[in-house]
PDB file of C-alpha atoms in Angstrom:
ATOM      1  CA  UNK U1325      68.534 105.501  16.277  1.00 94.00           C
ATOM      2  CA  UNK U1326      72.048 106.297  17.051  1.00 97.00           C
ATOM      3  CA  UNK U1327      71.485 109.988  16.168  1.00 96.00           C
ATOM      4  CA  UNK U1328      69.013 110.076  18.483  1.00 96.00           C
ATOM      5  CA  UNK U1329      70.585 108.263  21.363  1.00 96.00           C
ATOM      6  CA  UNK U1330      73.755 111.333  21.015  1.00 97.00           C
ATOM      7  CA  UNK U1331      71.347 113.881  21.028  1.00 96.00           C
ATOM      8  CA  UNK U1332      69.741 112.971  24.748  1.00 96.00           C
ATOM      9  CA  UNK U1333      73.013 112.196  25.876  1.00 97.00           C
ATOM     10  CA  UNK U1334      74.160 115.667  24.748  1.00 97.00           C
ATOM     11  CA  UNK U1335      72.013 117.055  27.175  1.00 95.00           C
ATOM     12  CA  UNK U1336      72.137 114.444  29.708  1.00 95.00           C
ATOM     13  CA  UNK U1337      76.043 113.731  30.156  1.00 97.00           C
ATOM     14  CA  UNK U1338      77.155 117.125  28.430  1.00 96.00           C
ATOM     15  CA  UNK U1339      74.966 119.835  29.645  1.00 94.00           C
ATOM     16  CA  UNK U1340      74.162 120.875  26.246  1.00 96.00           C
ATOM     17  CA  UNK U1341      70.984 123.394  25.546  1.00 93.00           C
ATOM     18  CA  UNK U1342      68.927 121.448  23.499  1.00 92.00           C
ATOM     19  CA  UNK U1343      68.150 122.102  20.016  1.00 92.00           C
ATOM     20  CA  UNK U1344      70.707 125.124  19.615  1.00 92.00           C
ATOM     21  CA  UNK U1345      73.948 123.560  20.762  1.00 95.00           C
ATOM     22  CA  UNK U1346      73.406 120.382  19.213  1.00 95.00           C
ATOM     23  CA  UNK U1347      72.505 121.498  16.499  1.00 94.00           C
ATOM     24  CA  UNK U1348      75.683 123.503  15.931  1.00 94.00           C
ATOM     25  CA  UNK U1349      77.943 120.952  16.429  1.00 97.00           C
ATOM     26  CA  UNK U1350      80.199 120.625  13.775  1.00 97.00           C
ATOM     27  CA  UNK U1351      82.688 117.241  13.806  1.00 98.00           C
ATOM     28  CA  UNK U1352      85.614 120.102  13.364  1.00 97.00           C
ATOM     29  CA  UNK U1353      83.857 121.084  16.969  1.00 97.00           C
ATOM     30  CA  UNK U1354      85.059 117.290  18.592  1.00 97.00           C
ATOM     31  CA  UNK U1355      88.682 117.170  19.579  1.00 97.00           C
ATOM     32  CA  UNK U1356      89.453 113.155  19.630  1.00 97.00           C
ATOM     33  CA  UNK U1357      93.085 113.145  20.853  1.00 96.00           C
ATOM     34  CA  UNK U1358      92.378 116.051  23.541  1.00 96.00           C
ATOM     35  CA  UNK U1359      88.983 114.863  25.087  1.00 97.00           C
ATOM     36  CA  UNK U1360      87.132 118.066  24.083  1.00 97.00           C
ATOM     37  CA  UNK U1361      84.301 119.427  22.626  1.00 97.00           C
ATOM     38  CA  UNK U1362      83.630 123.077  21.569  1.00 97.00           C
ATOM     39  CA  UNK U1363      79.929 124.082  22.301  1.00 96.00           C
ATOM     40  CA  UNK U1364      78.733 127.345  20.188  1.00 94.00           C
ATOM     41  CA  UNK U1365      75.842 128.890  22.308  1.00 90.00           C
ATOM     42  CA  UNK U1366      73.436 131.401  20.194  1.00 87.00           C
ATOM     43  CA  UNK U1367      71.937 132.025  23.690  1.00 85.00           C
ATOM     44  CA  UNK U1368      74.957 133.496  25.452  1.00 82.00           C
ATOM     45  CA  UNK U1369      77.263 135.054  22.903  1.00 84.00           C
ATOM     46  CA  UNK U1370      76.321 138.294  23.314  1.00 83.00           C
ATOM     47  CA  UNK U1371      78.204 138.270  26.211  1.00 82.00           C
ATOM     48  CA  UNK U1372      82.208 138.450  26.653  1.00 78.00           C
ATOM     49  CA  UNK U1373      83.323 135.204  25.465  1.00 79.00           C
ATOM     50  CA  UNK U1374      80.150 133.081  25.380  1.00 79.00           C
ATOM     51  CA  UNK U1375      80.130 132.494  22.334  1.00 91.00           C
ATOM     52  CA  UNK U1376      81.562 128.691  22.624  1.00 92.00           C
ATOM     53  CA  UNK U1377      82.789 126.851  25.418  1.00 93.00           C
ATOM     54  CA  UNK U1378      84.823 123.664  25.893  1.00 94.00           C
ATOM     55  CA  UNK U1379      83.440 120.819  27.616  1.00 95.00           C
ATOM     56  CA  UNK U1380      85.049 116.707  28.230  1.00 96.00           C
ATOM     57  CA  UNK U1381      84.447 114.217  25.966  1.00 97.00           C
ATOM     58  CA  UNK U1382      82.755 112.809  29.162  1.00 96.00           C
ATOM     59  CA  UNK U1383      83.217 108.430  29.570  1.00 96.00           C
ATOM     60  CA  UNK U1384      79.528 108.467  29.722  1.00 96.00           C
ATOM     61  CA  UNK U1385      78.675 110.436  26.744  1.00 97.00           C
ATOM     62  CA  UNK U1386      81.828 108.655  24.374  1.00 97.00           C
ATOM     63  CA  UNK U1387      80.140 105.685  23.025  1.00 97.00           C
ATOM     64  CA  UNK U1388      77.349 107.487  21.973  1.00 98.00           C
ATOM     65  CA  UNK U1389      79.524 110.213  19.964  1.00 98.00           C
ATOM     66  CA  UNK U1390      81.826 107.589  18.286  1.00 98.00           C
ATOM     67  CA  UNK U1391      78.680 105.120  17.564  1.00 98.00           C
ATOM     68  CA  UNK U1392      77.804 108.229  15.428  1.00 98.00           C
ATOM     69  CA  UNK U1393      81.091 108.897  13.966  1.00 98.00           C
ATOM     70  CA  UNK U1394      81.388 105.096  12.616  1.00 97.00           C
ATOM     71  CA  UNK U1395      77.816 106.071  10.848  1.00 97.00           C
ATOM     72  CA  UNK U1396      78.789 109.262   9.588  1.00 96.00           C
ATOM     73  CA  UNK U1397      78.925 109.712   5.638  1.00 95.00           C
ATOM     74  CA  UNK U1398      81.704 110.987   4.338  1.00 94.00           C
ATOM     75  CA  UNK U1399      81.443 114.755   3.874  1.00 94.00           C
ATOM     76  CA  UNK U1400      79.070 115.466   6.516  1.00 96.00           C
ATOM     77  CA  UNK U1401      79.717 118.533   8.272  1.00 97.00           C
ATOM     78  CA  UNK U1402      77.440 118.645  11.396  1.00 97.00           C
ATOM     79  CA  UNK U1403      77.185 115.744  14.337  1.00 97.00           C
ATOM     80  CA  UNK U1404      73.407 115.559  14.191  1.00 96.00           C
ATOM     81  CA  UNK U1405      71.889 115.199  10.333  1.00 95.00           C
ATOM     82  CA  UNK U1406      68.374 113.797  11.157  1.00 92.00           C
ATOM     83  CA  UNK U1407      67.081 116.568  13.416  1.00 91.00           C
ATOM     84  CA  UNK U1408      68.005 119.541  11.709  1.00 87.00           C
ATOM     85  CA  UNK U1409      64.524 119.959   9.752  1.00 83.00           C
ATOM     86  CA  UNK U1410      62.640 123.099  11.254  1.00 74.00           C
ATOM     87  CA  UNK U1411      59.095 121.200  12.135  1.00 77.00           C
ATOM     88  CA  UNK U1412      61.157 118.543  13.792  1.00 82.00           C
ATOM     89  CA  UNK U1413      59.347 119.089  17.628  1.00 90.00           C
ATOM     90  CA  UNK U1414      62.306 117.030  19.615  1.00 93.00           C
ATOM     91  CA  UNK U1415      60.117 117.530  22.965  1.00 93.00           C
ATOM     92  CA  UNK U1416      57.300 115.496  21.467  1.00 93.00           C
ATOM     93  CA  UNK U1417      59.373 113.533  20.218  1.00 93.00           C
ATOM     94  CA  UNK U1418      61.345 112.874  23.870  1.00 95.00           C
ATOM     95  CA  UNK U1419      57.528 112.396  25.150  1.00 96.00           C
ATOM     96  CA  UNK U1420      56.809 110.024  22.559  1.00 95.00           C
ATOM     97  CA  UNK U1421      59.586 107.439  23.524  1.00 95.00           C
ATOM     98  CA  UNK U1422      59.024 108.234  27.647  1.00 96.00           C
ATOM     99  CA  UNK U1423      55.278 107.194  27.225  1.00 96.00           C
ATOM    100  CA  UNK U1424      56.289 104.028  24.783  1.00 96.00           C
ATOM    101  CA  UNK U1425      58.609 103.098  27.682  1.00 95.00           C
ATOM    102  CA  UNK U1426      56.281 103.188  30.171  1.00 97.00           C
ATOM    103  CA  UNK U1427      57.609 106.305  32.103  1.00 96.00           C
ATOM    104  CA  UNK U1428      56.145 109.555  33.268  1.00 95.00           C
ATOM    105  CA  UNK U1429      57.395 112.316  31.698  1.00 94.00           C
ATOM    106  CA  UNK U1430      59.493 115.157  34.109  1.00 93.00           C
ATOM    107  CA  UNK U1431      58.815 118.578  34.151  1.00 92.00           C
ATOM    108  CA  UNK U1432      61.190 121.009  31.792  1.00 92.00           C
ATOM    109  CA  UNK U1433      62.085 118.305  29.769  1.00 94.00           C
ATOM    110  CA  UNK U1434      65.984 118.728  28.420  1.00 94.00           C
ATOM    111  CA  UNK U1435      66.320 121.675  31.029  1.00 91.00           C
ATOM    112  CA  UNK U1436      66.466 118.873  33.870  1.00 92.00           C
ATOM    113  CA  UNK U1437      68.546 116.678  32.072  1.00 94.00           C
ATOM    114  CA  UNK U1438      71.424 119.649  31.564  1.00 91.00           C
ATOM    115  CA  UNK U1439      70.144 120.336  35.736  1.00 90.00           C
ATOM    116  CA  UNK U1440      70.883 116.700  36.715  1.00 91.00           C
ATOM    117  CA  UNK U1441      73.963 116.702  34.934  1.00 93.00           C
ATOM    118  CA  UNK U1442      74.813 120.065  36.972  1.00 89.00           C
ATOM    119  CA  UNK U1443      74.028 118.617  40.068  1.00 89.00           C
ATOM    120  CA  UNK U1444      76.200 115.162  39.187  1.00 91.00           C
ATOM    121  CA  UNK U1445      79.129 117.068  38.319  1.00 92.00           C
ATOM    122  CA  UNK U1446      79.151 119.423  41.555  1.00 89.00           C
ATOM    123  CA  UNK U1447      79.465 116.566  43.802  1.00 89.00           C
ATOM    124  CA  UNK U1448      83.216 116.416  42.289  1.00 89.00           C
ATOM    125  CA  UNK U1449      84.755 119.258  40.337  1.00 91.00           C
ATOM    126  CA  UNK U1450      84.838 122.918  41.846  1.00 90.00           C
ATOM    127  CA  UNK U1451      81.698 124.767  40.957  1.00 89.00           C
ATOM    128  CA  UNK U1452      83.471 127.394  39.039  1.00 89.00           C
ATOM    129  CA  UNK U1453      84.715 124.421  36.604  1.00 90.00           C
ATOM    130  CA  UNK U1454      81.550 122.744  36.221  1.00 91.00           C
ATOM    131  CA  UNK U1455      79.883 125.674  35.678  1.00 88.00           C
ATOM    132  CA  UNK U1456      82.400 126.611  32.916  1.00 90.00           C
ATOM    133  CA  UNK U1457      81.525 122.913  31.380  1.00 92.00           C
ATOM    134  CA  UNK U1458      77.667 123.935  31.839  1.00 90.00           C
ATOM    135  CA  UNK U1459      77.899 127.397  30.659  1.00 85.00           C
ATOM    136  CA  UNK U1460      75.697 129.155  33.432  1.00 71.00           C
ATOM    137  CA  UNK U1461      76.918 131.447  36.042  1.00 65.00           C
ATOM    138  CA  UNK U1462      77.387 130.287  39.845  1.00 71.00           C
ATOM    139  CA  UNK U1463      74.412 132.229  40.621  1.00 75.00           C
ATOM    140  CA  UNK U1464      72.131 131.002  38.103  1.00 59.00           C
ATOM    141  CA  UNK U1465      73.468 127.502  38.917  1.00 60.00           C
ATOM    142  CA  UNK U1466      71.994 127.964  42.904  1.00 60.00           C
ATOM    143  CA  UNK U1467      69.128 129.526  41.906  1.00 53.00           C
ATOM    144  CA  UNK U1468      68.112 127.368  39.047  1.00 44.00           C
ATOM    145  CA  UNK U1469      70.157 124.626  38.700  1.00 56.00           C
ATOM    146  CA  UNK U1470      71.756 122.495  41.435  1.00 58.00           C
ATOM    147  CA  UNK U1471      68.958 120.263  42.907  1.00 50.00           C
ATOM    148  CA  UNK U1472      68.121 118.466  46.339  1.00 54.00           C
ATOM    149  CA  UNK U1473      68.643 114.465  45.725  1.00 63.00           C
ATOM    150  CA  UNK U1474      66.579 111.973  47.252  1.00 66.00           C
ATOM    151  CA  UNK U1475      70.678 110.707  47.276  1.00 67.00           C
ATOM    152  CA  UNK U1476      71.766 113.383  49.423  1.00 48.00           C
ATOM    153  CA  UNK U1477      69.220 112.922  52.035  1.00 61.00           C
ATOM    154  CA  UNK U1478      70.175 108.878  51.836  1.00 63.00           C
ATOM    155  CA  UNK U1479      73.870 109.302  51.876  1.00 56.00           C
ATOM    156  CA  UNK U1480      73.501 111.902  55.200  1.00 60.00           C
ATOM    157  CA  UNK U1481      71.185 109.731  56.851  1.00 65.00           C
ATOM    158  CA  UNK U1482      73.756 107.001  56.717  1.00 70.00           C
ATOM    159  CA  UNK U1483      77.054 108.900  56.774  1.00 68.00           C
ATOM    160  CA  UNK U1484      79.009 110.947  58.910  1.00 71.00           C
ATOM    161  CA  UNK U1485      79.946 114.078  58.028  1.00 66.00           C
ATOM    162  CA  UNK U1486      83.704 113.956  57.333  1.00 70.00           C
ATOM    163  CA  UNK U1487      84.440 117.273  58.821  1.00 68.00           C
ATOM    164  CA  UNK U1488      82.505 116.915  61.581  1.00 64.00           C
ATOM    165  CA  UNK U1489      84.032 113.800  62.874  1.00 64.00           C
ATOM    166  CA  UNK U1490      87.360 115.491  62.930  1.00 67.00           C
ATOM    167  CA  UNK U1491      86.394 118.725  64.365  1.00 63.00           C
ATOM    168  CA  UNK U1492      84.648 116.540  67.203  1.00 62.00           C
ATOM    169  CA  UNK U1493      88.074 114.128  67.680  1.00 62.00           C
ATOM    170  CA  UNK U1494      89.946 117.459  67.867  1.00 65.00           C
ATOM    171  CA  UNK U1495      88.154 119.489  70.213  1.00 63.00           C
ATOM    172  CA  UNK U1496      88.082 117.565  73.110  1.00 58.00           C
ATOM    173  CA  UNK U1497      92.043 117.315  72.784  1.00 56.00           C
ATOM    174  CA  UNK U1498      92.476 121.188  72.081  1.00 59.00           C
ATOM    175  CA  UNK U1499      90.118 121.510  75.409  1.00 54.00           C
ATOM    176  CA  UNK U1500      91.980 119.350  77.529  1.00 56.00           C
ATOM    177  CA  UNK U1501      95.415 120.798  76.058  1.00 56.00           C
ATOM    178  CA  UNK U1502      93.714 124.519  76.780  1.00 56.00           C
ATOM    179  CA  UNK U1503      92.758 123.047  80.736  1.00 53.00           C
ATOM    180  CA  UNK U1504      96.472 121.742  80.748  1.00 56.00           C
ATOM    181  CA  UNK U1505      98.291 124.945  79.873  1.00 57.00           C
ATOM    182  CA  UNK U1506      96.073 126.923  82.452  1.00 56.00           C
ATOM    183  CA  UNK U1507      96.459 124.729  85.074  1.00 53.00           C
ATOM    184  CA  UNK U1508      99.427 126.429  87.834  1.00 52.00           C
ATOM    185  CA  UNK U1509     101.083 125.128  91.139  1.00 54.00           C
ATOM    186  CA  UNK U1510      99.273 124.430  94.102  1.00 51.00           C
ATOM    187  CA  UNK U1511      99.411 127.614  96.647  1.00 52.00           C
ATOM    188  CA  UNK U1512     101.936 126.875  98.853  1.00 52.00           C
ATOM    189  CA  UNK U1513      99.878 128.250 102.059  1.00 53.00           C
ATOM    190  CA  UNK U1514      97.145 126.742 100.784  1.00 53.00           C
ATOM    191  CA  UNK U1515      97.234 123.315  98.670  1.00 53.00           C
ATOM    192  CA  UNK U1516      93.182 123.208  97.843  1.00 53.00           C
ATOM    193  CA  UNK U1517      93.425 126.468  96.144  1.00 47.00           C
ATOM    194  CA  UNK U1518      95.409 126.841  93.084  1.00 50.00           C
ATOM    195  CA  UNK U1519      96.390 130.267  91.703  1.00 53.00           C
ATOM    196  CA  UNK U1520      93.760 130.089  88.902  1.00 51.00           C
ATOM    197  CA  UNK U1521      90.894 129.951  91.797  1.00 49.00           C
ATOM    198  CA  UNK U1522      93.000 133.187  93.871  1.00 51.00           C
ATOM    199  CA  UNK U1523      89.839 135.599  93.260  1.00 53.00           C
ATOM    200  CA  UNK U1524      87.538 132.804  94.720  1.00 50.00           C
ATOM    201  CA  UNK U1525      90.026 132.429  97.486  1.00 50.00           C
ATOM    202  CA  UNK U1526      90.007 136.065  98.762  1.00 52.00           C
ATOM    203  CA  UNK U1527      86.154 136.065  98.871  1.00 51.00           C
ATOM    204  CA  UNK U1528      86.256 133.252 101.622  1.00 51.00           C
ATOM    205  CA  UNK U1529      86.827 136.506 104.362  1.00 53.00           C
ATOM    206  CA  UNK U1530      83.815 138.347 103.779  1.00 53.00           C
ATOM    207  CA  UNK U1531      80.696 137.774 105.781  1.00 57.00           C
ATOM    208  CA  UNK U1532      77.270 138.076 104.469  1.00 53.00           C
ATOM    209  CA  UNK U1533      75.162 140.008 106.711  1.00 55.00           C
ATOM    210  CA  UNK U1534      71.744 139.083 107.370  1.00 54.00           C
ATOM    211  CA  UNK U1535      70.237 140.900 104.684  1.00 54.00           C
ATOM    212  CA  UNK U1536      71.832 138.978 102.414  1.00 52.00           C
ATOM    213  CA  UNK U1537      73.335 140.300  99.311  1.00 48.00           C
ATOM    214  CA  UNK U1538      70.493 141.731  97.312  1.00 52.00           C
ATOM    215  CA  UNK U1539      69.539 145.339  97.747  1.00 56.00           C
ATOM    216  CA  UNK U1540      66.706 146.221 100.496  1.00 58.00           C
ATOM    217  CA  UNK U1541      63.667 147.521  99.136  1.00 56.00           C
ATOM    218  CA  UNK U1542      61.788 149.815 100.766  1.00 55.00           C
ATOM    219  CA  UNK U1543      58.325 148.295  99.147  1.00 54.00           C
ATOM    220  CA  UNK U1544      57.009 145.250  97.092  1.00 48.00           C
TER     221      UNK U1544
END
């Protein structure tokens, strides 16, 4: 049901905790004309001002929030009605519909879906914002958070590294401008030496003895 279909794609397109932040949303909570939602978090608002957070009325995640809205009764106060009973166990529930579809289930069930979303959103928006949007610290988000794609190890395998490719056009030039800059007159009493070789020059006088240059040692 439509109900249903929000609340997965509450925690897979918004990040929310699932039950306690959908739970608590309130249609007051969804801000139409500015593209945001207020999240209240029981989990963090002990601490300085977690106690809600805003988050984008994400393209992915709209459809499913207005095809609730058009069903919603007049009067009704939160966004999710059905769910709200106590014995309601949404992760059996989840498993229930994987299995009917003929998936295997993941492990951490709505954890990975707020994870993934983590992980989607890094790859564009500075990690301070997302994790604002998320509700996690940067910390927790390494640690716990921000996965390894079998995407990321496709899109490296098959694309340069912009950064790279410009540090390695650059170099060369900066060398050869470096080599340029050094480079002085040719010695007037001596064209094959340049000034920049005038220590090697002066060593052409000495003589090496026969011992050579290593110290004699009086045993082996």
């Amino acid at each position: 049901d439509a109900q249903w279909r929000l609340l997965f794609a509450l925690s897979r397109f918004g990040g929310l905790r699932c039950p306690s932040e959908h739970l608590g949303l309130r249609w007051r909570d969804v801000d139409w004309a500015g593209g945001r939602i207020t999240v209240h978090s029981p989990k963090t608002e002990h601490h300085e001002g977690g106690a809600s957070r805003q988050i984008p009325i994400f393209p992915e995640l709209r459809p499913y929030l207005e095809e609730v809205w058009d069903q919603a009764k007049p009067g009704d106060e939160y966004v999710i009605t059905r769910y709200r009973d106590t014995n309601q166990n949404l992760r059996s529930r989840l498993l229930d519909i994987i299995w009917a579809a003929g998936l295997c289930e993941w492990p951490k069930l709505y954890q990975n879906l707020r994870s993934t979303r983590q992980t989607e959103l890094a790859e564009t928006y500075p990690m301070h914002v997302v994790c604002e949007w998320i509700g996690n610290s940067q910390a927790v988000a390494a640690k716990h958070y921000l996965q390894v794609t079998d995407e990321h190890f496709a899109h490296a395998a098959q694309n340069p590294t912009p950064n790279a490719i410009q540090s390695a056009a650059q170099n060369p030039a900066q060398h050869a401008h470096e080599i340029t800059g050094k480079a002085k007159k040719p010695d007037a009493k001596n064209p094959c030496f340049s000034e920049v070789f005038e220590d090697s020059r002066e060593c052409t006088s000495v003589q090496v003895g026969v011992a050579g240059l290593e110290p004699a040692t009086s045993t082996l």
